[in-house]
Amino acid sequence: MRIDILSAVPRLLDSWFKESILQRAQQKGLAEVVVHDLRDWSTDKHRRLDDYPFGGGAGMVMTIEPIHRAIAELRSQRDYAEVIYLSPDGVQLDQGLANQLSTIGNMILLCGHYKGVDERVREHLITREVSIGDYVLSGGELPAAVLSDAVIRLLPGVLGDETSALSDSFQDGLVAPPDYTRPADYQGWPVPEILLSGHQARIDEWRHQQAVERTRQRRPDLLKRTDRDGDVQDR
Ligand code: SAM
């Protein structure tokens, strides 16, 4: 999978993809992330990307031309399954959407800035709009990093068995059960005995019950989609 990120401030993403799991995914050739400076496609002599909004009002708007030129150039070089605009009013990112996006192939992610982009970008150049939550950030770089991270860690081979994405929260409609590591007793705070029993079937059952109970306490909305035992109903 190749992800091309179009940004007015590409330096914001300098370190994100060069560390840890995302770096290893790229080193293994499982994912490629290329961050582009949208100003490279600006024809303005000052490399500007924004202009005043028609009709007046506060703030600047990102112009369509550099964005169009960037997307057209990338599309002429390879196929992209989606061109996604990160936007507070887009469809909210969740694990289901991340799962779906991890299977589609190449994507372009467009980061907005200022008041956002000229509406014609959204009408004509974008295939999907994604939000990371009901709050407004200054730019789309953090949302693009969040989306890329959520998707790349799901690609087969990116995570080792010991960190399998299948055991993460939300994958089975439940939040994850608690984890413990050594020491088995820290200053009188012991780990649950069952985890030291070596009885894998009983440990698995305990973890499942913990996940169901935690979901009931913290995210009862998720249980509406699962039956009483935590088995997924409608996914
Ligand atoms: N005027 C826009 C509005 O009210 O919806 C907000 C623009 S915001 C200051 C600038 C850019 O940040 C947006 O174009 C978008 O790319 C990005 N952004 C901000 N919050 C976001 C969120 N919650 N999810 C995804 N992208 C977001």
Short mmCIF file of C-alpha atoms and ligand atoms in Angstrom, two decimals:
data_model
loop_
_atom_site.label_atom_id
_atom_site.label_comp_id
_atom_site.label_asym_id
_atom_site.label_seq_id
_atom_site.Cartn_x
_atom_site.Cartn_y
_atom_site.Cartn_z
CA MET A 1 0.00 0.00 0.00
CA ARG A 2 1.24 3.47 -0.86
CA ILE A 3 -0.10 6.53 0.96
CA ASP A 4 0.62 9.97 -0.50
CA ILE A 5 -0.03 12.85 1.89
CA LEU A 6 -0.55 16.34 0.47
CA SER A 7 0.25 19.04 2.99
CA ALA A 8 0.97 22.76 3.22
CA VAL A 9 3.24 22.03 6.19
CA PRO A 10 4.92 18.71 5.39
CA ARG A 11 7.60 19.17 8.07
CA LEU A 12 4.89 18.51 10.66
CA LEU A 13 4.98 14.88 9.55
CA ASP A 14 8.77 14.56 9.40
CA SER A 15 9.25 12.17 12.28
CA TRP A 16 5.90 10.39 12.42
CA PHE A 17 6.64 7.76 9.78
CA LYS A 18 10.32 7.38 10.61
CA GLU A 19 9.92 5.62 13.95
CA SER A 20 8.73 2.38 15.43
CA ILE A 21 6.09 0.21 13.74
CA LEU A 22 5.44 2.60 10.86
CA GLN A 23 9.12 2.76 10.01
CA ARG A 24 9.43 -1.04 10.16
CA ALA A 25 6.37 -1.45 7.91
CA GLN A 26 8.11 0.68 5.30
CA GLN A 27 11.46 -1.06 5.72
CA LYS A 28 9.72 -4.40 5.17
CA GLY A 29 8.18 -2.99 1.99
CA LEU A 30 4.62 -3.47 3.32
CA ALA A 31 3.74 0.22 3.17
CA GLU A 32 5.16 3.33 1.58
CA VAL A 33 4.29 6.78 2.85
CA VAL A 34 5.28 9.81 0.79
CA VAL A 35 4.64 13.28 2.20
CA HIS A 36 4.41 16.04 -0.41
CA ASP A 37 4.64 19.80 -0.09
CA LEU A 38 1.56 21.17 -1.82
CA ARG A 39 3.51 24.36 -2.55
CA ASP A 40 5.47 22.39 -5.16
CA TRP A 41 2.33 22.56 -7.29
CA SER A 42 1.60 26.25 -6.66
CA THR A 43 2.09 28.56 -9.64
CA ASP A 44 2.05 31.64 -7.42
CA LYS A 45 5.42 33.38 -7.33
CA HIS A 46 5.31 33.32 -3.52
CA ARG A 47 4.15 29.65 -3.55
CA ARG A 48 0.92 30.65 -1.84
CA LEU A 49 -1.80 28.09 -1.40
CA ASP A 50 -4.58 30.27 0.02
CA ASP A 51 -6.77 33.21 -0.95
CA TYR A 52 -9.57 35.34 0.46
CA PRO A 53 -13.04 33.77 0.57
CA PHE A 54 -15.58 35.00 -1.97
CA GLY A 55 -18.36 36.80 -0.11
CA GLY A 56 -15.98 38.01 2.59
CA GLY A 57 -15.58 36.75 6.13
CA ALA A 58 -12.68 35.84 8.37
CA GLY A 59 -9.91 33.45 7.39
CA MET A 60 -8.32 32.21 4.19
CA VAL A 61 -9.29 29.32 1.94
CA MET A 62 -6.99 26.85 0.18
CA THR A 63 -7.24 27.33 -3.58
CA ILE A 64 -8.21 24.49 -5.88
CA GLU A 65 -5.49 24.74 -8.54
CA PRO A 66 -2.42 23.40 -6.68
CA ILE A 67 -4.52 20.64 -5.15
CA HIS A 68 -5.93 19.69 -8.55
CA ARG A 69 -2.49 19.69 -10.15
CA ALA A 70 -1.03 17.56 -7.33
CA ILE A 71 -3.81 14.97 -7.44
CA ALA A 72 -3.74 14.82 -11.25
CA GLU A 73 0.03 14.30 -11.30
CA LEU A 74 -0.10 11.52 -8.70
CA ARG A 75 -3.04 9.86 -10.45
CA SER A 76 -1.11 9.90 -13.74
CA GLN A 77 1.68 7.91 -12.06
CA ARG A 78 -0.30 5.08 -10.41
CA ASP A 79 -3.80 3.97 -9.42
CA TYR A 80 -5.36 5.25 -6.22
CA ALA A 81 -8.41 3.60 -4.67
CA GLU A 82 -9.32 6.72 -2.67
CA VAL A 83 -8.52 10.42 -2.46
CA ILE A 84 -9.42 11.31 1.13
CA TYR A 85 -9.87 14.81 2.50
CA LEU A 86 -9.38 14.98 6.27
CA SER A 87 -12.23 17.13 7.51
CA PRO A 88 -14.01 17.69 10.85
CA ASP A 89 -17.38 17.10 9.14
CA GLY A 90 -16.33 13.87 7.42
CA VAL A 91 -17.31 10.34 8.39
CA GLN A 92 -15.76 9.63 11.77
CA LEU A 93 -12.80 7.26 11.72
CA ASP A 94 -13.35 4.06 13.68
CA GLN A 95 -11.82 0.59 13.66
CA GLY A 96 -14.31 -0.64 11.08
CA LEU A 97 -13.32 2.11 8.65
CA ALA A 98 -9.62 1.51 9.35
CA ASN A 99 -10.13 -2.20 8.60
CA GLN A 100 -11.87 -1.32 5.35
CA LEU A 101 -9.21 1.17 4.24
CA SER A 102 -6.44 -1.34 5.01
CA THR A 103 -7.72 -3.53 2.18
CA ILE A 104 -8.20 -1.06 -0.63
CA GLY A 105 -4.71 -0.26 -1.93
CA ASN A 106 -3.15 3.15 -2.57
CA MET A 107 -4.60 6.35 -1.14
CA ILE A 108 -4.02 10.08 -1.36
CA LEU A 109 -4.67 12.00 1.87
CA LEU A 110 -5.31 15.73 1.54
CA CYS A 111 -4.61 17.86 4.61
CA GLY A 112 -6.52 21.11 4.85
CA HIS A 113 -5.35 24.30 6.51
CA TYR A 114 -6.75 27.75 7.26
CA LYS A 115 -10.58 27.61 6.88
CA GLY A 116 -10.21 24.50 4.74
CA VAL A 117 -10.31 23.95 0.98
CA ASP A 118 -12.34 25.53 -1.83
CA GLU A 119 -15.61 23.57 -1.86
CA ARG A 120 -15.01 22.52 -5.50
CA VAL A 121 -12.12 20.34 -4.29
CA ARG A 122 -14.62 18.44 -2.18
CA GLU A 123 -17.19 18.29 -4.95
CA HIS A 124 -14.92 17.14 -7.77
CA LEU A 125 -11.55 15.82 -6.60
CA ILE A 126 -12.23 13.87 -3.43
CA THR A 127 -13.69 10.36 -3.09
CA ARG A 128 -14.18 10.35 0.68
CA GLU A 129 -14.00 12.66 3.70
CA VAL A 130 -12.82 11.43 7.08
CA SER A 131 -12.87 13.08 10.50
CA ILE A 132 -10.92 11.96 13.57
CA GLY A 133 -13.45 13.44 15.98
CA ASP A 134 -15.78 16.27 16.83
CA TYR A 135 -13.18 18.94 17.45
CA VAL A 136 -11.29 21.28 15.16
CA LEU A 137 -7.53 21.10 14.68
CA SER A 138 -5.39 23.66 12.87
CA GLY A 139 -4.55 21.33 10.02
CA GLY A 140 -5.13 17.89 8.54
CA GLU A 141 -1.61 16.58 9.28
CA LEU A 142 -2.41 15.00 12.65
CA PRO A 143 -5.61 13.43 11.28
CA ALA A 144 -3.65 12.09 8.26
CA ALA A 145 -1.04 10.63 10.63
CA VAL A 146 -3.77 9.08 12.79
CA LEU A 147 -5.53 7.54 9.80
CA SER A 148 -2.27 6.23 8.28
CA ASP A 149 -1.18 4.70 11.58
CA ALA A 150 -4.56 3.04 12.18
CA VAL A 151 -4.49 1.56 8.66
CA ILE A 152 -0.83 0.56 8.30
CA ARG A 153 -0.71 -1.42 11.56
CA LEU A 154 -3.50 -3.60 10.12
CA LEU A 155 -1.57 -4.59 7.00
CA PRO A 156 -0.61 -8.28 7.09
CA GLY A 157 2.94 -8.72 8.41
CA VAL A 158 3.27 -5.26 9.97
CA LEU A 159 2.65 -6.42 13.54
CA GLY A 160 4.25 -9.51 14.97
CA ASP A 161 2.05 -12.15 16.62
CA GLU A 162 2.78 -10.71 20.02
CA THR A 163 1.17 -7.39 19.10
CA SER A 164 -1.53 -8.74 16.82
CA ALA A 165 -4.07 -6.09 15.83
CA LEU A 166 -6.78 -8.73 16.21
CA SER A 167 -6.52 -8.48 20.00
CA ASP A 168 -6.89 -4.69 20.01
CA SER A 169 -9.92 -2.83 21.29
CA PHE A 170 -12.89 -2.58 18.89
CA GLN A 171 -11.79 -5.42 16.59
CA ASP A 172 -14.40 -7.72 18.11
CA GLY A 173 -16.85 -5.04 19.24
CA LEU A 174 -15.27 -5.00 22.72
CA VAL A 175 -12.52 -2.97 24.38
CA ALA A 176 -9.31 -4.86 25.18
CA PRO A 177 -8.90 -6.76 28.47
CA PRO A 178 -6.21 -5.64 30.98
CA ASP A 179 -2.59 -6.68 30.45
CA TYR A 180 0.09 -7.34 33.07
CA THR A 181 3.80 -8.11 32.94
CA ARG A 182 6.61 -8.80 35.44
CA PRO A 183 6.95 -8.55 38.37
CA ALA A 184 4.04 -10.81 39.34
CA ASP A 185 3.78 -8.89 42.62
CA TYR A 186 4.80 -5.25 42.73
CA GLN A 187 4.92 -3.87 46.27
CA GLY A 188 1.90 -5.94 47.30
CA TRP A 189 -0.05 -5.34 44.07
CA PRO A 190 -0.34 -8.85 42.59
CA VAL A 191 -1.41 -9.73 39.07
CA PRO A 192 -4.59 -11.84 38.82
CA GLU A 193 -3.69 -15.41 39.73
CA ILE A 194 -5.36 -16.91 36.70
CA LEU A 195 -2.71 -15.33 34.45
CA LEU A 196 0.00 -17.32 36.22
CA SER A 197 -1.92 -20.61 36.10
CA GLY A 198 -0.60 -21.76 32.72
CA HIS A 199 -4.13 -22.94 31.83
CA GLN A 200 -4.57 -21.25 28.44
CA ALA A 201 -8.27 -22.05 27.91
CA ARG A 202 -9.19 -20.61 31.32
CA ILE A 203 -6.97 -17.56 30.70
CA ASP A 204 -8.67 -16.94 27.34
CA GLU A 205 -12.09 -17.20 28.99
CA TRP A 206 -11.02 -14.82 31.79
CA ARG A 207 -9.74 -12.29 29.23
CA HIS A 208 -12.98 -12.50 27.29
CA GLN A 209 -15.04 -11.92 30.45
CA GLN A 210 -12.82 -8.98 31.41
CA ALA A 211 -13.26 -7.49 27.95
CA VAL A 212 -17.04 -7.84 28.17
CA GLU A 213 -17.13 -6.33 31.68
CA ARG A 214 -14.88 -3.42 30.71
CA THR A 215 -16.97 -2.73 27.66
CA ARG A 216 -20.11 -2.77 29.83
CA GLN A 217 -18.52 -0.23 32.19
CA ARG A 218 -16.72 2.04 29.71
CA ARG A 219 -18.40 1.68 26.35
CA PRO A 220 -21.90 0.23 26.80
CA ASP A 221 -22.78 1.62 23.37
CA LEU A 222 -20.54 -1.05 21.81
CA LEU A 223 -22.47 -3.82 23.54
CA LYS A 224 -25.63 -2.85 21.72
CA ARG A 225 -23.92 -4.48 18.77
CA THR A 226 -22.96 -7.63 20.68
CA ASP A 227 -24.95 -10.28 22.48
CA ARG A 228 -24.77 -10.90 26.24
CA ASP A 229 -21.62 -13.02 25.96
CA GLY A 230 -19.79 -10.42 23.92
CA ASP A 231 -20.23 -12.23 20.61
CA VAL A 232 -20.59 -9.84 17.71
CA GLN A 233 -24.14 -9.59 16.37
CA ASP A 234 -24.17 -7.31 13.38
CA ARG A 235 -20.63 -6.89 12.07
N1 SAM B 1 -13.45 25.57 8.82
C1 SAM B 1 -13.39 24.17 9.08
C2 SAM B 1 -14.63 23.73 9.80
O1 SAM B 1 -15.18 24.51 10.57
O2 SAM B 1 -15.05 22.57 9.62
C3 SAM B 1 -12.19 23.80 9.93
C4 SAM B 1 -10.90 23.96 9.23
S1 SAM B 1 -9.55 23.41 10.21
C5 SAM B 1 -9.07 24.88 11.03
C6 SAM B 1 -8.26 23.21 9.03
C7 SAM B 1 -8.09 21.79 8.52
O3 SAM B 1 -7.75 20.93 9.58
C8 SAM B 1 -9.28 21.16 7.85
O4 SAM B 1 -9.39 21.56 6.51
C9 SAM B 1 -8.97 19.69 8.00
O5 SAM B 1 -8.14 19.21 6.95
C10 SAM B 1 -8.19 19.61 9.29
N2 SAM B 1 -8.98 19.17 10.45
C11 SAM B 1 -9.28 19.89 11.55
N3 SAM B 1 -9.97 19.18 12.44
C12 SAM B 1 -10.12 17.95 11.92
C13 SAM B 1 -10.75 16.75 12.36
N4 SAM B 1 -11.40 16.69 13.52
N5 SAM B 1 -10.71 15.66 11.56
C14 SAM B 1 -10.08 15.71 10.37
N6 SAM B 1 -9.47 16.83 9.88
C15 SAM B 1 -9.49 17.93 10.64
#
